[in-house]
Coordinates of C-alpha atoms in Angstrom, one line a residue:
Chain A
X937 CA -49.8 99.9 -99.2
X938 CA -47.9 96.9 -100.6
X939 CA -49.5 93.4 -100.8
X940 CA -46.7 91.7 -98.9
X941 CA -46.3 89.1 -101.7
X942 CA -42.5 89.5 -102.0
X943 CA -42.9 89.6 -105.8
X944 CA -41.0 91.8 -108.2
X945 CA -42.6 92.6 -111.3
X946 CA -40.7 94.5 -114.2
X947 CA -42.8 95.4 -117.2
X948 CA -41.8 97.1 -120.4
X949 CA -39.1 99.0 -118.6
X950 CA -37.1 101.3 -120.7
X951 CA -34.4 103.9 -120.0
X952 CA -32.7 106.4 -122.2
X953 CA -29.8 108.4 -121.2
X954 CA -29.8 110.9 -123.9
X955 CA -29.1 109.0 -127.1
X956 CA -28.1 105.9 -125.3
X957 CA -30.8 103.3 -124.6
X958 CA -29.5 101.6 -121.6
X959 CA -32.6 99.4 -121.0
X960 CA -35.1 98.5 -123.7
X961 CA -38.6 97.1 -122.9
X962 CA -37.4 94.7 -120.3
X963 CA -40.1 92.4 -118.6
X964 CA -39.6 89.6 -116.0
X965 CA -41.1 88.6 -112.7
X966 CA -39.2 87.4 -109.6
X967 CA -41.1 85.1 -107.3
X968 CA -40.5 84.7 -103.6
X969 CA -38.9 81.6 -102.3
X970 CA -36.3 81.5 -104.9
X971 CA -33.0 83.1 -105.9
X972 CA -33.2 84.8 -109.3
X973 CA -30.0 85.5 -111.1
X974 CA -29.9 88.6 -113.2
X975 CA -27.2 88.0 -115.7
X976 CA -25.6 89.9 -118.6
X977 CA -22.2 91.3 -119.7
X978 CA -21.0 94.6 -118.1
X979 CA -22.9 97.5 -119.6
X980 CA -25.9 95.3 -120.5
X981 CA -28.2 97.5 -118.2
X982 CA -28.4 95.3 -115.1
X983 CA -27.4 98.2 -112.8
X984 CA -29.8 100.6 -114.5
X985 CA -32.7 98.1 -114.2
X986 CA -32.1 97.5 -110.5
X987 CA -31.9 101.3 -109.8
X988 CA -35.1 101.8 -111.6
X989 CA -36.7 99.0 -109.6
X990 CA -35.5 100.9 -106.5
X991 CA -36.7 104.2 -107.5
X992 CA -33.1 105.7 -107.9
X993 CA -33.4 106.1 -111.7
X994 CA -36.6 107.3 -113.3
X995 CA -37.6 105.0 -116.1
X996 CA -38.2 106.5 -119.6
X997 CA -41.3 104.1 -119.7
X998 CA -42.5 101.0 -118.1
X999 CA -43.0 100.0 -114.5
X1000 CA -41.2 98.2 -111.9
X1001 CA -43.1 97.1 -108.6
X1002 CA -42.1 95.3 -105.4
X1003 CA -45.0 93.8 -103.5
X1004 CA -47.3 95.4 -106.2
X1005 CA -46.2 98.9 -105.6
X1006 CA -43.6 101.1 -107.0
X1007 CA -40.6 101.8 -104.7
X1008 CA -41.8 105.3 -103.5
X1009 CA -45.1 104.0 -102.3
X1010 CA -43.7 101.3 -99.9
X1011 CA -43.9 103.5 -97.0
X1012 CA -40.9 102.5 -94.9
X1013 CA -39.1 100.9 -97.9
X1014 CA -36.1 99.6 -96.0
X1015 CA -38.4 97.2 -94.1
X1016 CA -39.6 95.7 -97.3
X1017 CA -36.6 95.7 -99.7
X1018 CA -32.8 95.7 -98.8
X1019 CA -30.3 96.5 -101.5
X1020 CA -26.6 96.1 -102.1
X1021 CA -26.0 98.3 -105.2
X1022 CA -22.5 99.2 -104.7
X1023 CA -19.7 98.5 -102.1
X1024 CA -18.7 102.1 -102.2
X1025 CA -21.6 103.9 -100.5
X1026 CA -19.8 104.9 -97.2
X1027 CA -18.4 108.1 -95.9
X1028 CA -14.7 107.3 -95.6
X1029 CA -14.5 108.8 -92.1
X1030 CA -17.6 107.2 -90.5
X1031 CA -17.1 104.0 -88.7
X1032 CA -19.1 100.8 -89.8
X1033 CA -21.0 101.0 -86.5
X1034 CA -22.1 104.6 -87.0
X1035 CA -22.9 104.0 -90.5
X1036 CA -25.4 101.3 -89.5
X1037 CA -26.6 103.4 -86.7
X1038 CA -27.4 106.2 -89.1
X1039 CA -29.6 104.0 -91.2
X1040 CA -31.0 102.0 -88.3
X1041 CA -32.4 105.4 -87.0
X1042 CA -33.7 106.2 -90.6
X1043 CA -35.7 103.0 -90.9
X1044 CA -36.8 103.1 -87.3
X1045 CA -35.3 99.9 -86.0
X1046 CA -33.4 99.6 -82.7
X1047 CA -29.7 100.2 -82.4
X1048 CA -29.1 96.6 -81.3
X1049 CA -29.9 95.6 -84.9
X1050 CA -26.8 97.2 -86.1
X1051 CA -24.9 95.0 -83.7
X1052 CA -26.8 91.9 -85.0
X1053 CA -26.1 92.5 -88.7
X1054 CA -22.4 93.3 -88.0
X1055 CA -22.1 90.0 -86.3
X1056 CA -24.0 88.4 -89.1
X1057 CA -21.5 89.4 -91.7
X1058 CA -18.7 89.0 -89.5
X1059 CA -17.6 92.6 -89.2
X1060 CA -18.0 93.0 -85.4
X1061 CA -14.3 93.2 -84.9
X1062 CA -13.9 96.0 -87.4
X1063 CA -17.1 97.9 -86.2
X1064 CA -15.3 101.0 -84.9
X1065 CA -12.9 101.3 -87.8
X1066 CA -13.6 103.9 -90.6
X1067 CA -15.2 102.5 -93.7
X1068 CA -12.7 104.3 -95.8
X1069 CA -10.0 101.9 -94.7
X1070 CA -11.9 98.8 -95.5
X1071 CA -10.9 96.4 -98.1
X1072 CA -13.3 95.6 -101.0
X1073 CA -14.6 92.4 -99.3
X1074 CA -15.3 94.2 -96.0
X1075 CA -17.1 97.0 -97.9
X1076 CA -19.3 94.3 -99.7
X1077 CA -20.0 92.9 -96.1
X1078 CA -20.9 96.3 -94.7
X1079 CA -23.2 97.0 -97.7
X1080 CA -24.9 93.6 -97.1
X1081 CA -25.2 94.4 -93.4
X1082 CA -26.9 97.7 -94.3
X1083 CA -29.3 96.0 -96.7
X1084 CA -30.3 93.5 -93.9
X1085 CA -30.8 96.1 -91.2
X1086 CA -34.5 96.4 -91.9
X1087 CA -35.0 92.6 -91.9
X1088 CA -36.4 93.0 -95.4
X1089 CA -38.6 90.5 -97.3
X1090 CA -36.9 91.3 -100.6
X1091 CA -33.2 91.3 -101.2
X1092 CA -31.7 93.0 -104.2
X1093 CA -27.9 92.6 -104.8
X1094 CA -25.8 94.0 -107.6
X1095 CA -22.6 92.1 -108.2
X1096 CA -22.2 91.2 -104.6
X1097 CA -19.4 88.7 -105.0
X1098 CA -17.1 91.5 -106.4
X1099 CA -14.1 91.7 -104.1
X1100 CA -15.1 88.8 -102.0
X1101 CA -12.7 86.0 -101.3
X1102 CA -13.8 82.4 -102.2
X1103 CA -14.8 81.8 -98.6
X1104 CA -16.9 84.9 -98.7
X1105 CA -18.4 83.8 -101.9
X1106 CA -19.3 80.4 -100.4
X1107 CA -20.7 82.2 -97.3
X1108 CA -22.9 84.5 -99.5
X1109 CA -24.1 81.7 -101.6
X1110 CA -25.5 79.7 -98.6
X1111 CA -26.8 82.8 -97.0
X1112 CA -28.8 83.9 -100.0
X1113 CA -30.2 80.2 -100.4
X1114 CA -31.3 80.1 -96.8
X1115 CA -32.8 83.5 -97.1
X1116 CA -34.9 82.5 -100.1
X1117 CA -35.7 79.2 -98.4
X1118 CA -37.5 81.3 -95.7
X1119 CA -40.1 82.3 -98.3
X1120 CA -38.2 85.6 -99.2
X1121 CA -37.2 87.0 -102.4
X1122 CA -33.6 87.3 -103.8
X1123 CA -32.6 89.0 -107.1
X1124 CA -28.9 88.9 -107.6
X1125 CA -27.1 90.3 -110.6
X1126 CA -23.8 89.2 -112.1
X1127 CA -21.8 89.2 -115.3
X1128 CA -20.5 85.7 -114.7
X1129 CA -22.9 82.7 -114.8
X1130 CA -20.5 80.5 -113.1
X1131 CA -20.4 82.8 -110.1
X1132 CA -24.1 82.4 -109.3
X1133 CA -25.0 79.2 -111.1
X1134 CA -25.0 77.1 -107.9
X1135 CA -26.9 79.8 -106.2
X1136 CA -29.8 80.7 -108.4
X1137 CA -33.0 78.8 -109.4
X1138 CA -34.1 80.9 -112.3
X1139 CA -32.3 83.3 -114.4
X1140 CA -33.0 86.5 -116.3
X1141 CA -30.3 87.0 -119.0
X1142 CA -30.1 90.3 -120.7
X1143 CA -27.9 91.8 -123.3
X1144 CA -27.8 95.3 -124.7
X1145 CA -30.8 96.1 -122.4
X1146 CA -33.0 93.4 -123.7
X1147 CA -34.1 90.1 -122.3
X1148 CA -32.4 87.1 -123.9
X1149 CA -33.6 84.4 -121.7
X1150 CA -35.9 84.3 -118.8
X1151 CA -36.8 81.0 -117.0
X1152 CA -35.6 78.1 -114.9
X1153 CA -31.9 77.4 -114.9
X1154 CA -32.5 73.8 -115.4
X1155 CA -34.4 74.4 -118.6
X1156 CA -31.3 76.3 -119.8
X1157 CA -29.2 73.4 -118.8
X1158 CA -31.2 71.1 -120.8
X1159 CA -30.2 73.1 -123.9
X1160 CA -26.6 72.0 -123.6
X1161 CA -25.3 70.1 -126.6
X1162 CA -22.2 68.7 -128.2
X1163 CA -21.2 69.2 -131.7
X1164 CA -18.3 68.0 -133.7
X1165 CA -15.9 70.2 -135.6
X1166 CA -14.7 68.6 -138.7
X1167 CA -12.0 69.7 -141.2
X1168 CA -12.6 67.8 -144.4
X1169 CA -10.8 67.9 -147.7
X1170 CA -14.1 68.5 -149.6
X1171 CA -16.6 70.1 -147.5
X1172 CA -19.4 70.0 -150.1
X1173 CA -18.9 66.2 -150.5
X1174 CA -19.0 65.6 -146.8
X1175 CA -22.1 67.8 -146.2
X1176 CA -23.9 65.9 -149.0
X1177 CA -22.8 62.5 -147.5
X1178 CA -24.1 63.5 -144.0
X1179 CA -27.3 64.8 -145.4
X1180 CA -27.9 61.5 -147.0
X1181 CA -27.4 59.9 -143.7
X1182 CA -30.0 62.3 -142.2
X1183 CA -27.5 64.6 -140.5
X1184 CA -28.8 68.1 -141.5
X1185 CA -27.5 70.3 -138.6
X1186 CA -24.2 71.3 -140.2
X1187 CA -22.8 74.8 -140.4
X1188 CA -19.5 76.0 -141.7
X1189 CA -17.4 78.0 -139.2
X1190 CA -15.5 81.1 -140.1
X1191 CA -12.2 79.2 -140.2
X1192 CA -13.5 76.7 -142.8
X1193 CA -14.5 73.8 -140.7
X1194 CA -17.8 72.2 -140.5
X1195 CA -19.7 72.2 -137.3
X1196 CA -21.9 69.1 -137.1
X1197 CA -24.6 68.6 -134.4
X1198 CA -26.6 65.4 -133.9
X1199 CA -23.8 62.9 -134.4
X1200 CA -20.7 61.8 -132.6
X1201 CA -17.3 61.8 -134.1
X1202 CA -17.1 58.2 -134.8
X1203 CA -20.3 58.3 -136.9
X1204 CA -19.1 61.2 -138.8
X1205 CA -15.8 59.5 -139.5
X1206 CA -17.5 56.4 -140.8
X1207 CA -19.6 58.5 -143.1
X1208 CA -16.6 60.3 -144.3
X1209 CA -14.7 57.2 -144.9
X1210 CA -17.7 55.7 -146.8
X1211 CA -17.9 58.8 -148.9
X1212 CA -14.3 58.9 -149.7
X1213 CA -13.7 62.3 -148.1
X1214 CA -10.4 62.9 -146.4
X1215 CA -10.6 64.3 -142.8
X1216 CA -7.7 66.3 -141.6
X1217 CA -9.0 66.8 -138.0
X1218 CA -11.9 66.4 -135.9
X1219 CA -12.7 67.8 -132.5
X1220 CA -15.7 67.1 -130.2
X1221 CA -16.9 70.2 -128.5
X1222 CA -19.3 70.4 -125.6
X1223 CA -21.2 73.6 -124.9
X1224 CA -21.6 74.2 -121.1
X1225 CA -23.8 76.7 -119.5
X1226 CA -21.3 79.4 -119.6
X1227 CA -21.0 79.0 -123.3
X1228 CA -24.7 79.1 -123.7
X1229 CA -24.7 82.3 -121.7
X1230 CA -22.1 83.7 -124.1
X1231 CA -24.2 82.7 -127.0
X1232 CA -27.2 84.5 -125.7
X1233 CA -25.3 87.6 -124.8
X1234 CA -22.6 87.7 -127.5
X1235 CA -24.8 90.0 -129.6
X1236 CA -23.6 92.8 -127.4
X1237 CA -20.1 92.7 -128.9
X1238 CA -20.7 90.9 -132.2
X1239 CA -24.3 92.1 -133.2
X1240 CA -23.7 92.0 -137.0
X1241 CA -21.6 88.9 -137.1
X1242 CA -23.0 85.6 -138.1
X1243 CA -23.4 83.3 -135.3
X1244 CA -22.0 79.8 -136.4
X1245 CA -23.9 78.1 -133.7
X1246 CA -27.3 79.1 -134.8
X1247 CA -30.2 78.8 -132.4
X1248 CA -30.2 76.0 -129.9
X1249 CA -32.7 73.4 -130.4
X1250 CA -35.4 73.3 -127.6
X1251 CA -35.1 69.6 -127.1
X1252 CA -33.2 68.0 -124.2
X1253 CA -31.0 65.4 -126.1
X1254 CA -27.7 66.7 -124.8
X1255 CA -25.4 65.0 -122.2
X1256 CA -26.7 64.8 -118.8
X1257 CA -27.0 68.1 -117.1
X1258 CA -24.5 69.4 -114.5
X1259 CA -21.4 67.9 -115.8
X1260 CA -19.2 70.5 -117.3
X1261 CA -20.6 73.6 -115.6
X1262 CA -20.2 72.3 -112.1
X1263 CA -16.6 71.5 -112.9
X1264 CA -16.2 75.0 -113.9
X1265 CA -17.5 76.4 -110.7
X1266 CA -15.6 74.3 -108.2
X1267 CA -12.5 76.3 -108.7
X1268 CA -13.4 80.0 -108.3
X1269 CA -13.6 81.4 -111.8
X1270 CA -11.2 84.2 -111.3
X1271 CA -8.5 81.9 -110.3
X1272 CA -8.9 79.4 -113.1
X1273 CA -6.2 80.3 -115.8
X1274 CA -7.4 80.4 -119.4
X1275 CA -11.1 80.5 -118.6
X1276 CA -12.8 80.9 -122.0
X1277 CA -14.4 84.2 -121.3
X1278 CA -13.1 86.0 -124.4
X1279 CA -13.6 83.3 -127.1
X1280 CA -16.8 81.3 -126.6
X1281 CA -16.0 79.4 -129.7
X1282 CA -12.8 77.9 -128.1
X1283 CA -13.4 74.2 -127.4
X1284 CA -13.3 73.6 -123.7
X1285 CA -13.3 69.8 -124.0
X1286 CA -12.3 67.8 -127.0
X1287 CA -10.5 64.9 -128.6
X1288 CA -8.4 65.5 -131.6
X1289 CA -7.7 63.0 -134.3
X1290 CA -4.7 63.6 -136.7
X1291 CA -4.4 62.2 -140.3
X1292 CA -6.9 60.5 -142.4
X1293 CA -9.9 58.8 -141.1
Chain B
X988 CA -40.1 112.1 -90.1
X989 CA -38.6 112.1 -86.6
X990 CA -36.6 108.9 -87.6
X991 CA -35.1 110.6 -90.7
X992 CA -34.2 113.7 -88.7
X993 CA -32.6 111.5 -86.1
X994 CA -30.7 109.8 -88.9
X995 CA -29.4 113.1 -90.3
X996 CA -28.3 114.3 -87.0
X997 CA -26.3 111.0 -86.6
X998 CA -24.8 111.6 -89.9
X999 CA -23.7 115.1 -89.0
X1000 CA -22.4 114.1 -85.6
X1001 CA -20.5 111.0 -86.7
X1002 CA -18.1 113.0 -88.9
X1003 CA -15.8 115.9 -87.9
X1004 CA -16.7 118.6 -90.5
X1005 CA -19.3 120.2 -88.5
X1006 CA -17.0 121.3 -85.7
X1007 CA -14.1 121.6 -88.1
X1008 CA -15.9 124.5 -89.9
X1009 CA -17.2 125.8 -86.7
X1010 CA -13.8 126.6 -85.4
X1011 CA -12.8 129.3 -87.8
X1012 CA -16.4 130.7 -87.6
X1013 CA -16.1 131.1 -83.9
X1014 CA -12.6 132.5 -84.1
X1015 CA -13.6 135.1 -86.6
X1016 CA -16.5 136.3 -84.3
X1017 CA -14.0 136.4 -81.4
X1018 CA -11.4 138.4 -83.3
X1019 CA -13.8 141.0 -84.7
X1020 CA -15.5 141.6 -81.2
X1021 CA -12.0 141.8 -79.6
X1022 CA -10.8 144.4 -82.1
X1023 CA -14.1 146.3 -81.8
X1024 CA -14.1 146.4 -78.2
X1025 CA -10.5 147.3 -77.8
X1026 CA -10.9 150.2 -80.3
X1027 CA -14.1 151.5 -78.6
X1028 CA -12.4 151.5 -75.2
X1029 CA -9.2 153.2 -76.3
X1030 CA -8.1 155.7 -73.6
X1031 CA -7.6 158.5 -76.2
X1032 CA -11.1 158.0 -77.5
X1033 CA -12.6 157.9 -74.1
X1034 CA -10.8 161.2 -73.1
X1035 CA -12.0 162.8 -76.3
X1036 CA -15.7 161.7 -76.0
X1037 CA -15.9 161.4 -72.2
X1038 CA -17.2 157.9 -72.7
X1039 CA -16.3 154.7 -74.6
X1040 CA -17.8 153.9 -77.9
X1041 CA -19.8 150.7 -78.6
X1042 CA -17.9 149.9 -81.8
X1043 CA -18.0 146.2 -80.7
X1044 CA -21.6 146.1 -81.9
X1045 CA -20.9 146.8 -85.6
X1046 CA -17.6 144.7 -85.6
X1047 CA -19.6 141.8 -84.2
X1048 CA -21.9 142.1 -87.1
X1049 CA -18.9 142.2 -89.6
X1050 CA -17.6 139.2 -87.9
X1051 CA -20.8 137.3 -88.1
X1052 CA -21.0 138.2 -91.8
X1053 CA -17.6 136.8 -92.4
X1054 CA -18.1 133.8 -90.3
X1055 CA -21.5 133.0 -91.9
X1056 CA -19.8 131.6 -95.0
X1057 CA -18.7 128.4 -92.9
X1058 CA -22.1 127.3 -91.9
X1059 CA -23.2 128.1 -95.6
X1060 CA -20.4 125.9 -96.9
X1061 CA -21.3 123.2 -94.4
X1062 CA -25.0 123.3 -95.5
X1063 CA -23.9 123.0 -99.2
X1064 CA -22.4 119.6 -98.4
X1065 CA -25.7 118.3 -96.8
X1066 CA -26.8 116.6 -100.0
X1067 CA -23.7 116.8 -102.2
X1068 CA -21.5 115.2 -99.6
X1069 CA -23.9 112.2 -99.8
X1070 CA -23.8 112.4 -103.7
X1071 CA -19.9 112.5 -103.5
X1072 CA -19.6 109.6 -101.1
X1073 CA -22.4 107.7 -102.9
X1074 CA -24.3 107.3 -99.5
X1075 CA -27.2 109.0 -101.2
X1076 CA -28.3 105.7 -102.6
X1077 CA -28.6 104.1 -99.2
X1078 CA -30.2 107.4 -97.8
X1079 CA -32.9 107.3 -100.5
X1080 CA -33.5 103.6 -100.1
X1081 CA -34.1 104.1 -96.3
X1082 CA -36.4 107.2 -96.6
X1083 CA -40.1 107.0 -97.3
X1084 CA -39.6 109.5 -100.1
X1085 CA -37.0 112.0 -101.5
X1086 CA -39.0 114.9 -100.1
X1087 CA -39.0 113.5 -96.6
X1088 CA -35.2 113.1 -96.8
X1089 CA -34.7 116.8 -97.9
X1090 CA -37.2 117.9 -95.2
X1091 CA -35.2 115.9 -92.6
X1092 CA -31.9 117.4 -93.9
X1093 CA -33.4 120.9 -93.6
X1094 CA -34.6 120.4 -90.0
X1095 CA -31.2 118.8 -89.0
X1096 CA -29.1 121.5 -90.7
X1097 CA -31.3 124.3 -89.1
X1098 CA -30.2 122.7 -85.8
X1099 CA -26.5 122.9 -87.0
X1100 CA -27.1 126.6 -87.9
X1101 CA -28.2 127.3 -84.4
X1102 CA -25.2 125.7 -83.2
X1103 CA -22.9 127.8 -85.4
X1104 CA -24.9 130.9 -84.2
X1105 CA -24.5 130.1 -80.7
X1106 CA -20.8 129.2 -81.0
X1107 CA -20.3 132.8 -82.7
X1108 CA -22.5 134.4 -79.9
X1109 CA -20.4 132.7 -77.1
X1110 CA -16.9 133.4 -78.7
X1111 CA -18.1 136.9 -79.8
X1112 CA -19.0 137.7 -76.1
X1113 CA -15.6 136.4 -75.0
X1114 CA -13.9 138.6 -77.5
X1115 CA -15.9 141.7 -76.6
X1116 CA -15.2 141.2 -72.9
X1117 CA -11.5 140.5 -73.4
X1118 CA -11.1 143.4 -75.9
X1119 CA -12.5 145.9 -73.4
X1120 CA -10.6 144.3 -70.5
X1121 CA -13.9 143.5 -68.8
X1122 CA -15.2 147.1 -68.8
X1123 CA -17.6 149.0 -70.8
X1124 CA -19.5 146.1 -72.2
X1125 CA -22.5 147.2 -74.3
X1126 CA -26.0 147.0 -72.7
X1127 CA -27.2 143.5 -72.2
X1128 CA -30.4 144.0 -74.3
X1129 CA -28.3 145.3 -77.3
X1130 CA -25.9 142.4 -77.0
X1131 CA -28.5 139.7 -76.7
X1132 CA -30.3 141.2 -79.8
X1133 CA -27.0 140.9 -81.7
X1134 CA -26.5 137.4 -80.7
X1135 CA -30.3 136.6 -81.7
X1136 CA -29.8 138.1 -85.1
X1137 CA -26.6 136.2 -85.5
X1138 CA -28.2 132.9 -84.6
X1139 CA -31.0 133.8 -87.2
X1140 CA -28.6 134.7 -90.1
X1141 CA -26.4 131.6 -89.3
X1142 CA -29.5 129.4 -89.7
X1143 CA -30.6 131.1 -92.8
X1144 CA -27.0 130.8 -94.4
X1145 CA -27.0 127.1 -93.6
X1146 CA -30.3 126.5 -95.2
X1147 CA -29.3 128.6 -98.2
X1148 CA -26.4 126.2 -98.5
X1149 CA -28.5 123.2 -98.3
X1150 CA -30.9 124.5 -101.0
X1151 CA -28.0 125.5 -103.3
X1152 CA -26.4 122.0 -102.7
X1153 CA -29.6 120.3 -103.7
X1154 CA -30.0 122.4 -106.7
X1155 CA -26.3 122.0 -108.0
X1156 CA -25.6 118.4 -107.0
X1157 CA -21.9 118.5 -107.1
X1158 CA -20.0 119.3 -104.0
X1159 CA -17.2 121.2 -105.4
X1160 CA -19.7 123.1 -107.7
X1161 CA -21.9 124.2 -104.8
X1162 CA -19.0 125.1 -102.6
X1163 CA -17.2 127.1 -105.4
X1164 CA -20.5 128.9 -106.4
X1165 CA -21.1 129.9 -102.9
X1166 CA -17.5 131.1 -102.5
X1167 CA -17.3 132.9 -105.7
X1168 CA -20.7 134.5 -105.5
X1169 CA -20.3 136.0 -102.0
X1170 CA -16.7 137.0 -102.4
X1171 CA -16.6 138.3 -106.0
X1172 CA -19.6 138.0 -108.2
X1173 CA -22.1 140.1 -106.1
X1174 CA -19.4 142.9 -105.6
X1175 CA -19.0 143.1 -109.3
X1176 CA -22.7 143.0 -109.9
X1177 CA -23.3 145.8 -107.3
X1178 CA -20.7 147.9 -108.9
X1179 CA -22.1 147.5 -112.3
X1180 CA -25.6 148.2 -111.1
X1181 CA -24.3 151.4 -109.4
X1182 CA -22.9 152.6 -112.6
X1183 CA -26.3 152.0 -114.2
X1184 CA -27.8 154.3 -111.5
X1185 CA -29.7 151.3 -110.1
X1186 CA -28.2 151.9 -106.5
X1187 CA -31.4 150.8 -105.0
X1188 CA -30.9 147.2 -106.2
X1189 CA -27.7 145.9 -104.6
X1190 CA -29.1 145.9 -101.0
X1191 CA -31.6 143.3 -102.1
X1192 CA -29.0 140.9 -103.5
X1193 CA -28.6 137.9 -101.4
X1194 CA -25.2 138.5 -99.8
X1195 CA -26.0 142.1 -99.0
X1196 CA -29.5 141.2 -97.5
X1197 CA -27.9 138.6 -95.4
X1198 CA -25.1 140.9 -94.2
X1199 CA -27.3 143.9 -93.8
X1200 CA -29.6 142.0 -91.4
X1201 CA -26.8 142.0 -88.9
X1202 CA -25.1 145.2 -89.9
X1203 CA -28.2 147.6 -90.0
X1204 CA -29.2 146.3 -86.6
X1205 CA -25.8 146.7 -85.1
X1206 CA -25.7 150.4 -86.3
X1207 CA -29.1 151.1 -84.7
X1208 CA -27.9 149.5 -81.5
X1209 CA -24.6 151.3 -81.8
X1210 CA -26.4 154.7 -82.3
X1211 CA -28.6 153.9 -79.3
X1212 CA -25.7 153.2 -77.0
X1213 CA -23.6 156.1 -78.2
X1214 CA -22.6 158.8 -75.7
X1215 CA -25.3 161.5 -75.7
X1216 CA -23.0 164.1 -77.0
X1217 CA -22.5 162.6 -80.4
X1218 CA -25.9 161.0 -80.7
X1219 CA -27.9 162.6 -83.6
X1220 CA -30.1 161.7 -86.4
X1221 CA -27.6 163.4 -88.9
X1222 CA -24.7 161.2 -87.5
X1223 CA -26.7 158.1 -87.9
X1224 CA -27.3 158.9 -91.6
X1225 CA -23.7 159.9 -92.1
X1226 CA -22.7 156.5 -90.6
X1227 CA -25.0 154.6 -92.9
X1228 CA -23.6 156.4 -95.8
X1229 CA -20.2 155.8 -94.7
X1230 CA -20.8 152.1 -94.8
X1231 CA -22.9 152.4 -98.1
X1232 CA -26.0 151.3 -96.2
X1233 CA -28.0 154.4 -97.2
X1234 CA -30.6 152.5 -99.3
X1235 CA -30.8 149.5 -97.0
X1236 CA -34.1 148.3 -95.5
X1237 CA -34.3 147.9 -91.8
X1238 CA -32.5 144.8 -90.4
X1239 CA -35.8 142.7 -90.4
X1240 CA -36.5 143.6 -94.0
X1241 CA -33.1 142.4 -95.1
X1242 CA -33.6 139.3 -93.1
X1243 CA -36.9 138.7 -94.9
X1244 CA -35.4 139.2 -98.3
X1245 CA -32.5 136.9 -97.4
X1246 CA -35.0 134.3 -96.1
X1247 CA -36.8 134.5 -99.4
X1248 CA -33.6 133.7 -101.4
X1249 CA -33.0 130.7 -99.1
X1250 CA -36.6 129.6 -99.6
X1251 CA -36.4 129.9 -103.3
X1252 CA -33.2 128.1 -103.6
X1253 CA -34.4 125.3 -101.3
X1254 CA -37.6 124.9 -103.4
X1255 CA -35.5 124.8 -106.7
X1256 CA -33.2 122.3 -104.9
X1257 CA -36.2 120.1 -103.9
X1258 CA -37.6 120.1 -107.4
X1259 CA -34.2 119.1 -109.0
X1260 CA -33.2 116.6 -106.4
X1261 CA -36.6 114.9 -106.6
X1262 CA -36.0 114.0 -110.3
X1263 CA -32.3 113.5 -110.2
X1264 CA -31.2 110.0 -111.3
X1265 CA -28.8 108.4 -108.9
X1266 CA -26.7 106.1 -111.1

């Protein structure tokens, strides 16, 4: 039987669907008492990984265990792990209450438990309506209610915020945090970091089926940095002048600008002036968590392209953590126009200078 | 195991399809026994033979055979319906193993098969009574034997459907396979085999075996209940030839052959469903 630890261990997990490698040698551990975010762009292999963890998809190689056991050895699995994998798993003509009573019977919990979870997710008024007529948000709530029926120790959620209104997302966030605080385990996937940034303690970021980052979210935050985009008349002269001043982290961007890290715009302007290099424009750019996330996962779409940002330095010399990313979250991401999803290189914050320096 | 069976029964009872498909099955049984009873008790026939003919027995068998496609189709949706509506994910997440889920389905759908059999028995009895205007009902023993074999083949057809569904996986695929095979493929196959002088084979094909379990028994009972004047071994053989049942094993032999088909499909379905990725 399982060890009751609440720990999820994924080791060397690989899945191939024919020629397509959906998940490649994935390893991570999820500890109880915390909310772990499982992040990656759509198609990165998140769902396949979660389904392998839950015994729905057979891994090509590797193992995934909950409480030290593979899913099929958990005995009465729904009492150990509850899962929200999709908001579509309902017979359209079965009422929400009957849906829950079916699975309450399967996991051997009393029928009153169905009423409890209906109230918990706020669906008691719609309990006798057919699930086929539910909105996306209501289906998500019913899926969560189903996952909670067995009062599980581990909760696995695949994109649970899809279709939820901002109020629902806020409710889900506090629910997951209190669930984890009671010493239980939460693993929640999303393709948007901002969506779960305030909820999760640690993150597993994957792209193209591989782990890109695995650790505390705070450690990732410390990797935030600013850089300055400069458009000089003579790039070579400016690079030389910067290097003489000890600023070596300089890269050229595809549009012919220089990306300078480790100095603010005022210092760069002074150096340019001293070196006699005309500067046509300068822009300070701050990377927030979301952009870090894009950098970690951009390989999925631009694998062969040169990444002008290079690797982030390990040090924590950037601006204080929690500035920009929290701003980004306060307004629900899907309502914020022009959110820089498609173009991570686009400067989110910046000051422009015109003319010569 | 009891918990999973209870869950399966709740699934069945919380949607309408189980009784939606039961209505045509019961009406077919009723229609066939009505016609059979009405024909057997025609005044002209009675005056000719001096007694009524128990034709209601074979027509009850024909009715059961036609009606059995409905529980078979319902059985075919047992697993495929869950795949179609994506409830299979939660079902597998709440069962101790896929094998346990499938066994629970087999038990629950066997219960449904019994219900289909009983519905056909009740409506068949109503039809038989109504067709003969309440007179000349066949012997109680014969009638109960027909009802019993009706329940048996209904259960077997339901489970054959469950196994086929588990094997095929797609609901539309399983239902189409079932309909096309029983209504078309096997008939063509039997004809082809007949031309190859393999006449002994067709009675052992699935649909024939399932049908003959009821038909062969009904002919025996029909013969037993015939008026003494026309009852002879030669007549019985003639009757069997007429219905192309000459090479047919006794009813229980056909039932065993059919049960073997259901078992093989069920095992194949179990092997495939156990390995199937639910993506």
